[in-house]
């Protein structure tokens, strides 16, 4: 059954006779892998022609044979990826794994694939968490098998919090890009491109898919109805066009037979499509059929170069370590030689030092003896010189003593004279001190008298100040009383003036009535002359008037004396006048005013 399915999927003619002939002498039967592998290589795989079969069907057959036994999804249905997505990841694993059995994917390729999937979902991969996971696996550093890889993805450790639909879309996109060699395809929501028709020249909306050798376009994103394709080779080119016909962000693909005009939804989409088409044309020019196969080969070469560099580095490190060990061994030998040489030098130095000490001792002994002889000779010479010097000093000393005696006598005379002068000066100084002490006593006495006078003056000043304050208070009270007296005096003066006016009026009336009464009292006879009496009025009425005037003046004087020391007497003439004939009363005379104090 396996052979029949492989013949069918790989499009090879069936040969059942070869199967029976191959396993005729095999005791283990067809289930023996050692017996089946030579048959598989000789009668099936060697007859396969590239491009004659659909690789996806072959992958599905292999997945069906292996997944049932090895793939273990979550039985509760909580797997991160679906069964179809697991198949696509299995295909991606087979593409990116190393070309040796058993198939494993190195950690760099695992990280590359996970990054591609996360980039398709706009999610950043946590590389530290991936490294930690690989370090925990027993064989993680050497690589992962496909079933370990699928278990890692299904654990949700790197796709935490992402919906299954988003993961499925990302896996589909990476699968198309890597396995189906889709360099670029339109993306939702504005993934369609507008294409200009060749015959009717109208614009149609199409879903485009780019592979290294062809640019295909469909009616919709399901890619069920293919509308056409554009074959790409190294002679094709892509150019940007200006906006026209109501379309913007235009570009064209020029082939050897035709020019295809297209319009993108925005400038960024046009830039991405032109770069992708240029990449496809470059691959055709370089003779490469798959971009990711080339990238995989480059990554493998880079890993091999890294491994080579690492191995070379380790070899260099080992060589340096050996050189270091050799160097340390030689250094140890050199240290031993140095120690032996040092010991020989120490012995030689000790011998040399011993000979030198003996020579130095002999030399010191001779030097001591020579020094003692020199010292004896020098001491004798020194004693002679000292004795001569002592004699010379004695002579000089005698001369100096004689000279000193003369100077002492002169000094004694000068001292006697100075003492006499000092006695006279002391006597004068004592006299001056006595005088000064007497003057000081007088001065102290004067000072005490002055202090007593100052104290007395201050006391008198205080007394005067108190008296002045009391007088000032009395003066203020007197001024207040004076003001009151002045006010009262003005009021009295007004009353007096009013009384004087009334008095003058009464006097005038009295004069008139006196005249009338005189006429009545002495009637004029015929032939009698009118005589002027000295009284000039009614004799019985005058004492009454004089008494009234006197009482008024006495009242005015009493008021003036009681009001203030300043008294003003009013001069009032209360006489009856020259024409009345009455003698003036003594009380009616004019009074002189006294000056105001």
Coordinates of C-alpha atoms in Angstrom, one line a residue:
X1 CA 0.0 0.0 0.0
X2 CA 2.8 2.5 0.8
X3 CA 4.6 1.8 -2.4
X4 CA 1.3 2.1 -4.4
X5 CA 0.6 5.5 -2.8
X6 CA 4.1 6.7 -3.4
X7 CA 3.9 5.7 -7.1
X8 CA 0.6 7.6 -7.4
X9 CA 1.7 10.7 -5.6
X10 CA 5.1 11.0 -7.3
X11 CA 3.4 10.2 -10.7
X12 CA 5.6 7.2 -11.4
X13 CA 4.4 4.1 -13.3
X14 CA 3.5 1.2 -11.0
X15 CA 5.9 -1.8 -11.0
X16 CA 4.5 -4.5 -8.7
X17 CA 6.8 -7.2 -10.1
X18 CA 9.9 -5.3 -9.0
X19 CA 8.5 -5.1 -5.5
X20 CA 8.0 -8.9 -5.3
X21 CA 11.4 -9.6 -6.9
X22 CA 13.2 -7.3 -4.4
X23 CA 11.7 -8.9 -1.3
X24 CA 11.7 -12.6 -2.5
X25 CA 14.9 -13.5 -0.5
X26 CA 14.3 -11.2 2.5
X27 CA 13.4 -13.2 5.5
X28 CA 12.3 -10.2 7.5
X29 CA 9.7 -9.3 5.0
X30 CA 8.5 -6.0 3.6
X31 CA 8.2 -4.4 7.0
X32 CA 12.0 -4.4 7.4
X33 CA 13.3 -0.8 7.0
X34 CA 16.7 -2.0 6.1
X35 CA 15.1 -4.1 3.3
X36 CA 12.7 -1.4 2.2
X37 CA 15.1 1.6 2.0
X38 CA 17.2 0.1 -0.9
X39 CA 14.0 -0.6 -2.8
X40 CA 12.6 2.9 -2.1
X41 CA 15.8 4.5 -3.4
X42 CA 16.2 2.3 -6.5
X43 CA 12.7 1.8 -7.8
X44 CA 10.9 5.0 -6.6
X45 CA 13.1 8.0 -5.7
X46 CA 15.6 7.4 -8.5
X47 CA 12.7 7.6 -11.0
X48 CA 11.2 10.8 -9.7
X49 CA 11.4 13.8 -12.0
X50 CA 11.4 17.3 -10.6
X51 CA 8.3 19.2 -11.4
X52 CA 6.4 16.2 -12.5
X53 CA 4.4 15.8 -9.3
X54 CA 2.7 18.1 -6.8
X55 CA 4.9 18.5 -3.8
X56 CA 2.0 19.4 -1.5
X57 CA 0.3 16.0 -2.2
X58 CA 3.6 14.2 -1.4
X59 CA 3.9 16.3 1.9
X60 CA 0.3 15.3 2.8
X61 CA 1.1 11.7 2.3
X62 CA 4.2 11.9 4.5
X63 CA 2.2 13.8 7.1
X64 CA -0.5 11.2 7.1
X65 CA 2.0 8.4 7.7
X66 CA 3.8 10.1 10.5
X67 CA 1.4 12.5 12.3
X68 CA -1.0 9.8 13.7
X69 CA 1.8 8.2 15.6
X70 CA 3.9 11.1 16.7
X71 CA 1.7 14.3 16.7
X72 CA -0.1 14.7 20.0
X73 CA -2.4 17.7 20.1
X74 CA -4.5 18.7 23.2
X75 CA -7.3 16.2 23.6
X76 CA -9.6 18.9 25.1
X77 CA -9.3 21.0 22.0
X78 CA -7.3 23.8 23.5
X79 CA -4.4 23.5 21.0
X80 CA -3.0 26.8 19.8
X81 CA -2.9 25.6 16.2
X82 CA -5.3 23.5 14.1
X83 CA -4.4 20.2 12.4
X84 CA -4.0 21.9 9.1
X85 CA -1.7 24.6 10.6
X86 CA 0.3 21.8 12.2
X87 CA 0.8 20.2 8.7
X88 CA 2.0 23.6 7.3
X89 CA 4.4 24.0 10.2
X90 CA 5.6 20.4 9.6
X91 CA 6.3 21.4 5.9
X92 CA 8.1 24.5 7.1
X93 CA 10.2 22.4 9.5
X94 CA 11.1 20.0 6.7
X95 CA 12.2 22.9 4.5
X96 CA 14.3 24.6 7.2
X97 CA 15.8 21.5 8.8
X98 CA 19.3 20.2 8.2
X99 CA 19.9 17.8 5.3
X100 CA 20.7 14.7 7.5
X101 CA 18.8 12.1 9.3
X102 CA 17.2 12.3 11.8
X103 CA 15.9 15.7 10.8
X104 CA 16.4 18.5 13.3
X105 CA 16.0 22.2 13.1
X106 CA 18.9 24.2 14.7
X107 CA 18.0 26.9 17.2
X108 CA 18.8 29.7 14.7
X109 CA 16.3 28.3 12.2
X110 CA 13.7 27.9 15.0
X111 CA 14.1 31.5 16.0
X112 CA 13.9 32.6 12.3
X113 CA 10.6 30.7 11.8
X114 CA 9.0 32.0 15.0
X115 CA 10.1 35.5 14.1
X116 CA 8.5 35.2 10.7
X117 CA 5.2 34.0 12.2
X118 CA 5.2 36.7 14.9
X119 CA 6.0 39.4 12.3
X120 CA 3.0 38.3 10.2
X121 CA 0.9 38.9 13.3
X122 CA 2.6 42.2 14.2
X123 CA 3.9 40.7 17.5
X124 CA 7.4 40.8 18.8
X125 CA 9.1 37.5 19.7
X126 CA 10.6 37.2 23.2
X127 CA 14.1 35.8 22.3
X128 CA 15.1 35.5 26.0
X129 CA 12.1 33.2 26.7
X130 CA 13.0 31.1 23.6
X131 CA 16.6 30.7 24.8
X132 CA 15.4 29.7 28.2
X133 CA 13.1 27.1 26.7
X134 CA 15.8 25.6 24.5
X135 CA 18.2 25.5 27.4
X136 CA 15.7 23.5 29.4
X137 CA 15.3 20.9 26.7
X138 CA 17.8 18.0 26.9
X139 CA 18.6 18.2 23.1
X140 CA 17.5 21.9 22.7
X141 CA 21.0 23.2 22.1
X142 CA 21.7 20.7 19.2
X143 CA 18.3 21.3 17.6
X144 CA 14.6 20.3 17.9
X145 CA 12.8 17.5 16.1
X146 CA 9.6 18.3 14.3
X147 CA 7.4 16.9 17.1
X148 CA 9.3 18.8 19.8
X149 CA 8.8 21.9 17.7
X150 CA 5.0 21.3 17.3
X151 CA 4.7 20.6 21.1
X152 CA 6.5 23.9 21.8
X153 CA 4.2 25.9 19.5
X154 CA 1.1 24.1 20.9
X155 CA 2.2 25.0 24.5
X156 CA 1.2 28.6 23.8
X157 CA 4.3 29.9 25.5
X158 CA 5.3 32.1 22.6
X159 CA 1.8 32.8 21.2
X160 CA 0.2 33.7 24.5
X161 CA -3.1 35.7 24.3
X162 CA -3.4 35.4 20.4
X163 CA -6.5 34.0 18.8
X164 CA -6.3 30.8 16.7
X165 CA -7.5 32.5 13.6
X166 CA -4.7 35.1 13.7
X167 CA -2.2 32.3 14.2
X168 CA -3.7 30.4 11.3
X169 CA -3.5 33.4 9.0
X170 CA 0.1 34.0 10.0
X171 CA 1.1 30.4 9.4
X172 CA -0.7 30.4 6.0
X173 CA 1.2 33.6 5.0
X174 CA 4.6 32.2 6.1
X175 CA 3.8 28.9 4.4
X176 CA 3.0 30.6 1.1
X177 CA 6.1 32.7 1.3
X178 CA 8.5 29.9 2.2
X179 CA 7.1 26.7 0.7
X180 CA 5.1 28.0 -2.3
X181 CA 7.7 30.7 -3.0
X182 CA 5.2 33.5 -2.9
X183 CA 7.4 36.7 -2.8
X184 CA 4.3 38.9 -2.2
X185 CA 0.6 38.9 -2.4
X186 CA -2.1 41.4 -1.8
X187 CA -3.0 42.1 1.9
X188 CA -6.4 42.9 3.4
X189 CA -8.2 45.2 3.6
X190 CA -6.9 47.2 0.7
X191 CA -4.9 44.4 -0.9
X192 CA -6.4 44.5 -4.4
X193 CA -4.7 46.1 -7.3
X194 CA -6.3 47.7 -10.3
X195 CA -5.2 46.3 -13.7
X196 CA -5.7 47.9 -17.1
X197 CA -7.1 45.5 -19.8
X198 CA -5.3 45.0 -23.1
X199 CA -8.3 44.9 -25.5
X200 CA -11.1 46.9 -23.8
X201 CA -8.6 49.1 -21.9
X202 CA -10.8 49.2 -18.9
X203 CA -9.7 48.9 -15.3
X204 CA -10.4 45.8 -13.2
X205 CA -9.8 45.0 -9.6
X206 CA -7.6 41.8 -9.2
X207 CA -5.9 39.8 -6.4
X208 CA -2.2 39.5 -7.3
X209 CA 0.3 36.8 -6.2
X210 CA 4.0 37.1 -7.0
X211 CA 6.4 34.1 -7.3
X212 CA 10.0 34.2 -8.6
X213 CA 9.0 33.4 -12.1
X214 CA 5.4 34.6 -12.5
X215 CA 2.9 37.3 -11.4
X216 CA -0.5 35.8 -11.2
X217 CA -3.8 37.6 -10.6
X218 CA -7.3 36.2 -9.6
X219 CA -10.8 37.4 -9.2
X220 CA -10.7 37.3 -5.4
X221 CA -8.4 36.4 -2.5
X222 CA -9.7 32.8 -2.4
X223 CA -7.6 32.3 -5.7
X224 CA -10.2 29.9 -7.1
X225 CA -10.7 31.7 -10.5
X226 CA -7.4 32.6 -12.1
X227 CA -7.7 35.4 -14.6
X228 CA -4.1 35.4 -16.0
X229 CA -0.4 35.6 -15.3
X230 CA 2.6 37.6 -16.2
X231 CA 5.8 35.5 -16.9
X232 CA 8.9 37.1 -15.5
X233 CA 12.4 36.7 -16.8
X234 CA 15.6 38.7 -16.6
X235 CA 14.6 41.0 -19.5
X236 CA 11.5 42.3 -17.7
X237 CA 11.4 45.6 -15.7
X238 CA 9.1 47.6 -13.5
X239 CA 8.6 51.3 -13.7
X240 CA 6.5 53.9 -11.9
X241 CA 3.9 55.9 -13.9
X242 CA 2.3 59.3 -13.3
X243 CA -1.3 59.5 -12.3
X244 CA -3.8 59.5 -15.1
X245 CA -7.3 58.3 -16.1
X246 CA -8.5 59.0 -12.6
X247 CA -6.0 56.4 -11.2
X248 CA -3.2 57.2 -8.7
X249 CA 0.0 55.3 -7.6
X250 CA 0.4 53.7 -10.9
X251 CA 3.2 51.4 -12.1
X252 CA 3.8 49.1 -15.0
X253 CA 5.6 45.7 -15.7
X254 CA 7.3 45.6 -19.0
X255 CA 7.9 42.2 -20.6
X256 CA 9.3 41.4 -24.0
X257 CA 5.8 41.1 -25.5
X258 CA 3.6 43.5 -23.5
X259 CA 3.4 46.3 -20.9
X260 CA 1.0 45.7 -18.0
X261 CA -0.3 48.8 -16.2
X262 CA -1.5 48.6 -12.6
X263 CA -2.6 51.0 -9.9
X264 CA -2.1 50.6 -6.1
X265 CA -4.3 52.0 -3.3
X266 CA -1.4 54.1 -1.9
X267 CA 2.2 55.0 -2.4
X268 CA 3.5 52.5 0.2
X269 CA 1.7 49.6 -1.5
X270 CA 3.1 50.6 -4.9
X271 CA 6.6 50.8 -3.4
X272 CA 6.3 47.3 -1.9
X273 CA 5.1 45.8 -5.1
X274 CA 7.7 47.4 -7.3
X275 CA 10.5 46.2 -4.9
X276 CA 9.1 42.7 -4.8
X277 CA 8.8 42.5 -8.6
X278 CA 12.4 43.8 -8.9
X279 CA 13.5 41.1 -6.5
X280 CA 11.8 38.4 -8.6
X281 CA 13.5 39.7 -11.8
X282 CA 16.9 39.7 -10.0
X283 CA 16.4 36.1 -9.0
X284 CA 15.6 35.2 -12.6
X285 CA 18.7 37.1 -13.8
X286 CA 20.9 35.2 -11.2
X287 CA 19.3 31.8 -12.2
X288 CA 17.8 31.2 -8.8
X289 CA 14.4 29.5 -8.6
X290 CA 13.6 30.1 -4.9
X291 CA 14.4 33.0 -2.7
X292 CA 14.1 31.2 0.6
X293 CA 16.3 28.3 -0.6
X294 CA 19.0 30.8 -1.4
X295 CA 18.4 32.5 2.0
X296 CA 18.5 29.1 3.7
X297 CA 21.7 28.2 2.0
X298 CA 23.2 31.6 3.0
X299 CA 22.2 31.1 6.6
X300 CA 23.7 27.6 6.6
X301 CA 26.9 29.0 5.2
X302 CA 26.9 31.7 7.8
X303 CA 26.4 29.0 10.5
X304 CA 29.2 26.9 9.1
X305 CA 31.4 29.9 9.0
X306 CA 30.5 30.6 12.6
X307 CA 31.2 27.1 13.5
X308 CA 34.5 27.2 11.6
X309 CA 35.4 30.4 13.4
X310 CA 34.3 29.0 16.7
X311 CA 36.3 25.8 16.0
X312 CA 39.3 27.9 14.9
X313 CA 38.9 30.0 17.9
X314 CA 38.8 26.9 20.2
X315 CA 41.8 25.5 18.3
X316 CA 43.6 28.8 18.8
X317 CA 42.6 28.8 22.4
X318 CA 43.8 25.2 22.8
X319 CA 47.1 26.1 21.1
X320 CA 47.5 29.2 23.2
X321 CA 46.7 27.1 26.3
X322 CA 49.5 24.6 25.2
X323 CA 51.8 27.5 24.5
X324 CA 51.0 28.9 27.9
X325 CA 51.6 25.5 29.6
X326 CA 54.9 25.2 27.7
X327 CA 55.8 28.7 28.7
X328 CA 55.0 28.0 32.3
X329 CA 57.1 24.8 32.2
X330 CA 60.0 26.8 30.7
X331 CA 59.5 29.5 33.3
X332 CA 59.6 26.9 36.1
X333 CA 62.9 25.5 34.6
X334 CA 64.2 29.0 34.4
X335 CA 63.2 29.6 38.0
X336 CA 65.1 26.5 39.0
X337 CA 68.2 27.7 37.1
X338 CA 67.8 31.1 38.6
X339 CA 67.6 29.6 42.1
X340 CA 70.8 27.5 41.5
X341 CA 72.6 30.5 40.1
X342 CA 71.4 32.6 43.0
X343 CA 72.8 30.0 45.5
X344 CA 76.2 30.0 43.7
X345 CA 76.2 33.8 43.7
X346 CA 75.4 33.7 47.4
X347 CA 78.3 31.3 48.2
X348 CA 80.6 33.4 46.0
X349 CA 79.5 36.6 47.8
X350 CA 80.0 35.0 51.2
X351 CA 83.6 34.0 50.3
X352 CA 84.3 37.4 48.8
X353 CA 82.8 39.0 51.9
X354 CA 85.0 36.9 54.2
X355 CA 88.2 37.8 52.3
X356 CA 87.1 41.4 52.2
X357 CA 86.5 41.4 56.0
X358 CA 90.0 40.0 56.7
X359 CA 91.6 42.6 54.4
X360 CA 89.5 45.4 56.0
X361 CA 90.5 44.2 59.5
X362 CA 94.2 44.3 58.6
X363 CA 93.8 47.7 57.0
X364 CA 91.9 49.0 60.0
X365 CA 94.7 47.8 62.4
X366 CA 97.3 49.6 60.3
X367 CA 95.2 52.7 60.1
X368 CA 94.7 52.7 63.9
X369 CA 98.4 52.4 64.5
X370 CA 99.2 55.2 62.0
X371 CA 96.5 57.3 63.5
X372 CA 97.9 56.8 67.0
X373 CA 101.4 57.9 65.8
X374 CA 99.9 60.9 64.1
X375 CA 97.9 61.8 67.1
X376 CA 100.9 61.6 69.4
X377 CA 102.9 63.9 67.0
X378 CA 100.0 66.2 66.7
X379 CA 99.4 66.3 70.4
X380 CA 103.0 67.3 71.1
X381 CA 102.8 70.1 68.4
X382 CA 99.5 71.1 69.8
X383 CA 100.9 71.3 73.3
X384 CA 103.8 73.6 72.1
X385 CA 101.4 75.8 70.2
X386 CA 99.1 75.9 73.2
X387 CA 101.9 76.9 75.6
X388 CA 103.1 79.6 73.2
X389 CA 99.5 80.8 72.8
X390 CA 99.1 80.8 76.6
X391 CA 102.2 82.9 77.1
X392 CA 101.0 85.4 74.5
X393 CA 97.5 85.5 76.1
X394 CA 99.1 86.1 79.5
X395 CA 101.1 89.1 78.1
X396 CA 98.0 90.5 76.4
X397 CA 96.0 89.9 79.6
X398 CA 98.5 91.9 81.7
X399 CA 98.2 94.8 79.2
X400 CA 94.5 94.6 79.2
X401 CA 94.4 94.6 83.0
X402 CA 96.5 97.7 83.2
X403 CA 94.3 99.4 80.6
X404 CA 91.3 98.3 82.5
X405 CA 92.6 99.6 85.8
X406 CA 93.0 103.1 84.3
X407 CA 89.5 103.0 82.8
X408 CA 88.1 101.8 86.1
X409 CA 89.6 104.8 87.9
X410 CA 88.1 107.2 85.4
X411 CA 84.8 105.4 85.7
X412 CA 85.0 105.6 89.5
X413 CA 85.5 109.4 89.3
X414 CA 82.6 109.7 86.9
X415 CA 80.5 107.5 89.1
X416 CA 81.2 109.7 92.1
X417 CA 80.3 112.8 90.2
X418 CA 77.2 111.1 88.8
X419 CA 76.1 110.2 92.3
X420 CA 76.5 113.8 93.5
X421 CA 74.5 115.0 90.5
X422 CA 71.9 112.2 91.3
X423 CA 71.6 113.4 94.9
X424 CA 70.9 116.9 93.8
X425 CA 68.4 115.7 91.2
X426 CA 66.7 113.5 93.8
X427 CA 66.4 116.5 96.2
X428 CA 64.9 118.6 93.5
X429 CA 62.6 115.8 92.5
X430 CA 61.5 115.3 96.1
X431 CA 60.7 119.0 96.4
X432 CA 58.7 118.9 93.1
X433 CA 56.9 115.8 94.3
X434 CA 55.9 117.5 97.6
X435 CA 54.7 120.5 95.7
X436 CA 52.8 118.3 93.3
X437 CA 51.2 116.4 96.2
X438 CA 50.1 119.6 97.8
X439 CA 48.6 120.8 94.5
X440 CA 47.0 117.4 94.1
X441 CA 45.4 117.7 97.6
X442 CA 44.1 121.2 96.7
X443 CA 42.8 119.9 93.4
X444 CA 41.0 117.0 95.1
X445 CA 39.5 119.5 97.6
X446 CA 38.4 121.7 94.8
X447 CA 37.0 118.7 93.0
X448 CA 35.0 117.7 96.1
X449 CA 33.7 121.3 96.5
X450 CA 32.8 121.3 92.9
X451 CA 30.9 118.0 93.2
X452 CA 29.1 119.3 96.3
X453 CA 28.3 122.5 94.4
X454 CA 27.1 120.5 91.4
X455 CA 24.9 118.4 93.7
X456 CA 23.5 121.5 95.4
X457 CA 23.0 123.2 92.1
X458 CA 21.1 120.1 90.8
X459 CA 19.0 120.1 93.9
X460 CA 18.3 123.8 93.6
X461 CA 17.6 123.2 89.9
X462 CA 15.1 120.6 90.8
X463 CA 13.4 122.8 93.4
X464 CA 13.3 125.7 90.9
X465 CA 12.0 123.3 88.3
X466 CA 9.2 122.2 90.7
X467 CA 8.5 125.9 91.6
X468 CA 8.5 126.8 88.0
X469 CA 6.1 124.0 87.3
X470 CA 3.8 125.1 90.1
X471 CA 4.0 128.7 89.0
X472 CA 3.3 127.7 85.5
X473 CA 0.3 125.8 86.8
X474 CA -0.8 128.9 88.8
X475 CA -0.1 131.1 85.8
X476 CA -2.2 128.9 83.6
X477 CA -5.0 129.1 86.2
X478 CA -4.6 132.9 86.5
X479 CA -4.8 133.2 82.7
X480 CA -7.9 131.1 82.7
X481 CA -9.4 133.3 85.5
X482 CA -8.2 136.5 83.6
X483 CA -10.0 135.2 80.5
X484 CA -13.1 134.7 82.6
X485 CA -12.8 138.2 84.2
X486 CA -12.2 139.7 80.8
X487 CA -15.4 138.1 79.5
X488 CA -17.3 139.2 82.6
X489 CA -15.8 142.7 82.3
X490 CA -16.9 143.0 78.7
X491 CA -20.4 142.0 79.7
X492 CA -20.4 144.5 82.7
X493 CA -19.0 147.3 80.4
X494 CA -21.9 146.7 78.1
X495 CA -24.3 146.8 81.0
X496 CA -22.7 150.0 82.3
X497 CA -22.8 151.6 78.9
X498 CA -26.5 150.7 78.6
X499 CA -27.0 152.2 82.1
X500 CA -25.1 155.3 81.2
X501 CA -27.2 155.8 78.1
X502 CA -30.3 155.4 80.2
X503 CA -28.8 157.8 82.8
X504 CA -28.0 160.4 80.2
X505 CA -31.5 160.2 78.9
X506 CA -32.9 160.4 82.4
X507 CA -30.6 163.4 83.1
X508 CA -31.9 165.1 80.0
X509 CA -35.4 164.4 81.1
X510 CA -34.7 165.7 84.6
X511 CA -33.2 168.9 83.2
X512 CA -36.3 169.5 81.2
X513 CA -38.6 168.8 84.1
X514 CA -36.4 171.0 86.4
X515 CA -36.8 173.9 84.0
X516 CA -40.5 173.4 83.8
X517 CA -40.8 173.1 87.6
X518 CA -38.7 176.3 88.1
X519 CA -41.1 178.1 85.9
X520 CA -44.0 176.8 87.8
X521 CA -42.5 177.5 91.1
X522 CA -41.6 181.1 90.4
X523 CA -44.1 182.6 88.1
X524 CA -42.9 185.6 86.1
X525 CA -44.6 188.8 87.1
X526 CA -45.2 191.7 84.9
X527 CA -42.0 193.7 84.6
X528 CA -39.8 191.1 86.4
X529 CA -36.6 189.9 84.9
X530 CA -35.6 186.3 84.7
X531 CA -32.6 185.5 86.9
X532 CA -30.2 182.5 86.5
X533 CA -29.9 180.5 89.6
X534 CA -26.6 178.8 90.4
X535 CA -28.5 175.6 91.1
X536 CA -29.9 175.4 87.6
X537 CA -32.8 173.0 88.5
X538 CA -35.2 171.7 91.0
X539 CA -33.5 171.9 94.4
X540 CA -35.3 169.1 95.9
X541 CA -34.7 166.6 93.1
X542 CA -30.9 167.1 92.7
X543 CA -29.9 165.1 95.9
X544 CA -31.9 162.1 94.5
X545 CA -30.0 162.2 91.2
X546 CA -26.6 162.7 92.8
X547 CA -27.3 159.7 95.1
X548 CA -28.3 157.5 92.1
X549 CA -25.1 158.5 90.2
X550 CA -22.9 157.8 93.2
X551 CA -24.4 154.3 93.7
X552 CA -23.8 153.4 90.1
X553 CA -20.1 154.5 90.3
X554 CA -19.5 152.6 93.5
X555 CA -21.0 149.4 91.9
X556 CA -18.8 149.8 88.8
X557 CA -15.6 150.2 90.9
X558 CA -16.5 147.2 93.0
X559 CA -16.9 145.1 89.9
X560 CA -13.6 146.4 88.4
X561 CA -11.7 145.6 91.6
X562 CA -13.2 142.0 91.8
X563 CA -12.6 141.1 88.2
X564 CA -8.8 141.7 87.7
X565 CA -5.9 143.8 88.9
X566 CA -6.3 145.9 85.8
X567 CA -9.1 148.4 86.4
X568 CA -10.5 150.9 83.9
X569 CA -12.6 153.7 85.2
X570 CA -15.0 155.3 82.9
X571 CA -15.0 159.0 82.8
X572 CA -18.6 160.1 82.9
X573 CA -19.8 163.6 83.0
X574 CA -23.2 163.5 84.7
X575 CA -23.4 167.2 85.1
X576 CA -26.6 169.0 84.2
X577 CA -24.8 171.1 81.6
X578 CA -23.8 174.8 81.5
X579 CA -27.3 175.9 80.4
X580 CA -29.1 174.2 83.3
X581 CA -27.7 176.5 86.0
X582 CA -27.3 173.6 88.4
X583 CA -23.9 173.2 90.1
X584 CA -22.1 170.0 89.4
X585 CA -22.0 167.3 92.0
X586 CA -18.7 166.2 93.5
X587 CA -19.6 162.6 92.6
X588 CA -20.2 163.5 89.0
X589 CA -16.6 164.6 88.5
X590 CA -14.5 162.8 86.0
X591 CA -12.4 160.0 87.5
X592 CA -8.9 159.2 86.3
X593 CA -8.2 155.7 85.2
X594 CA -5.3 153.8 86.8
X595 CA -2.8 152.0 84.6
X596 CA -3.3 148.2 84.3
X597 CA -0.7 146.0 86.0

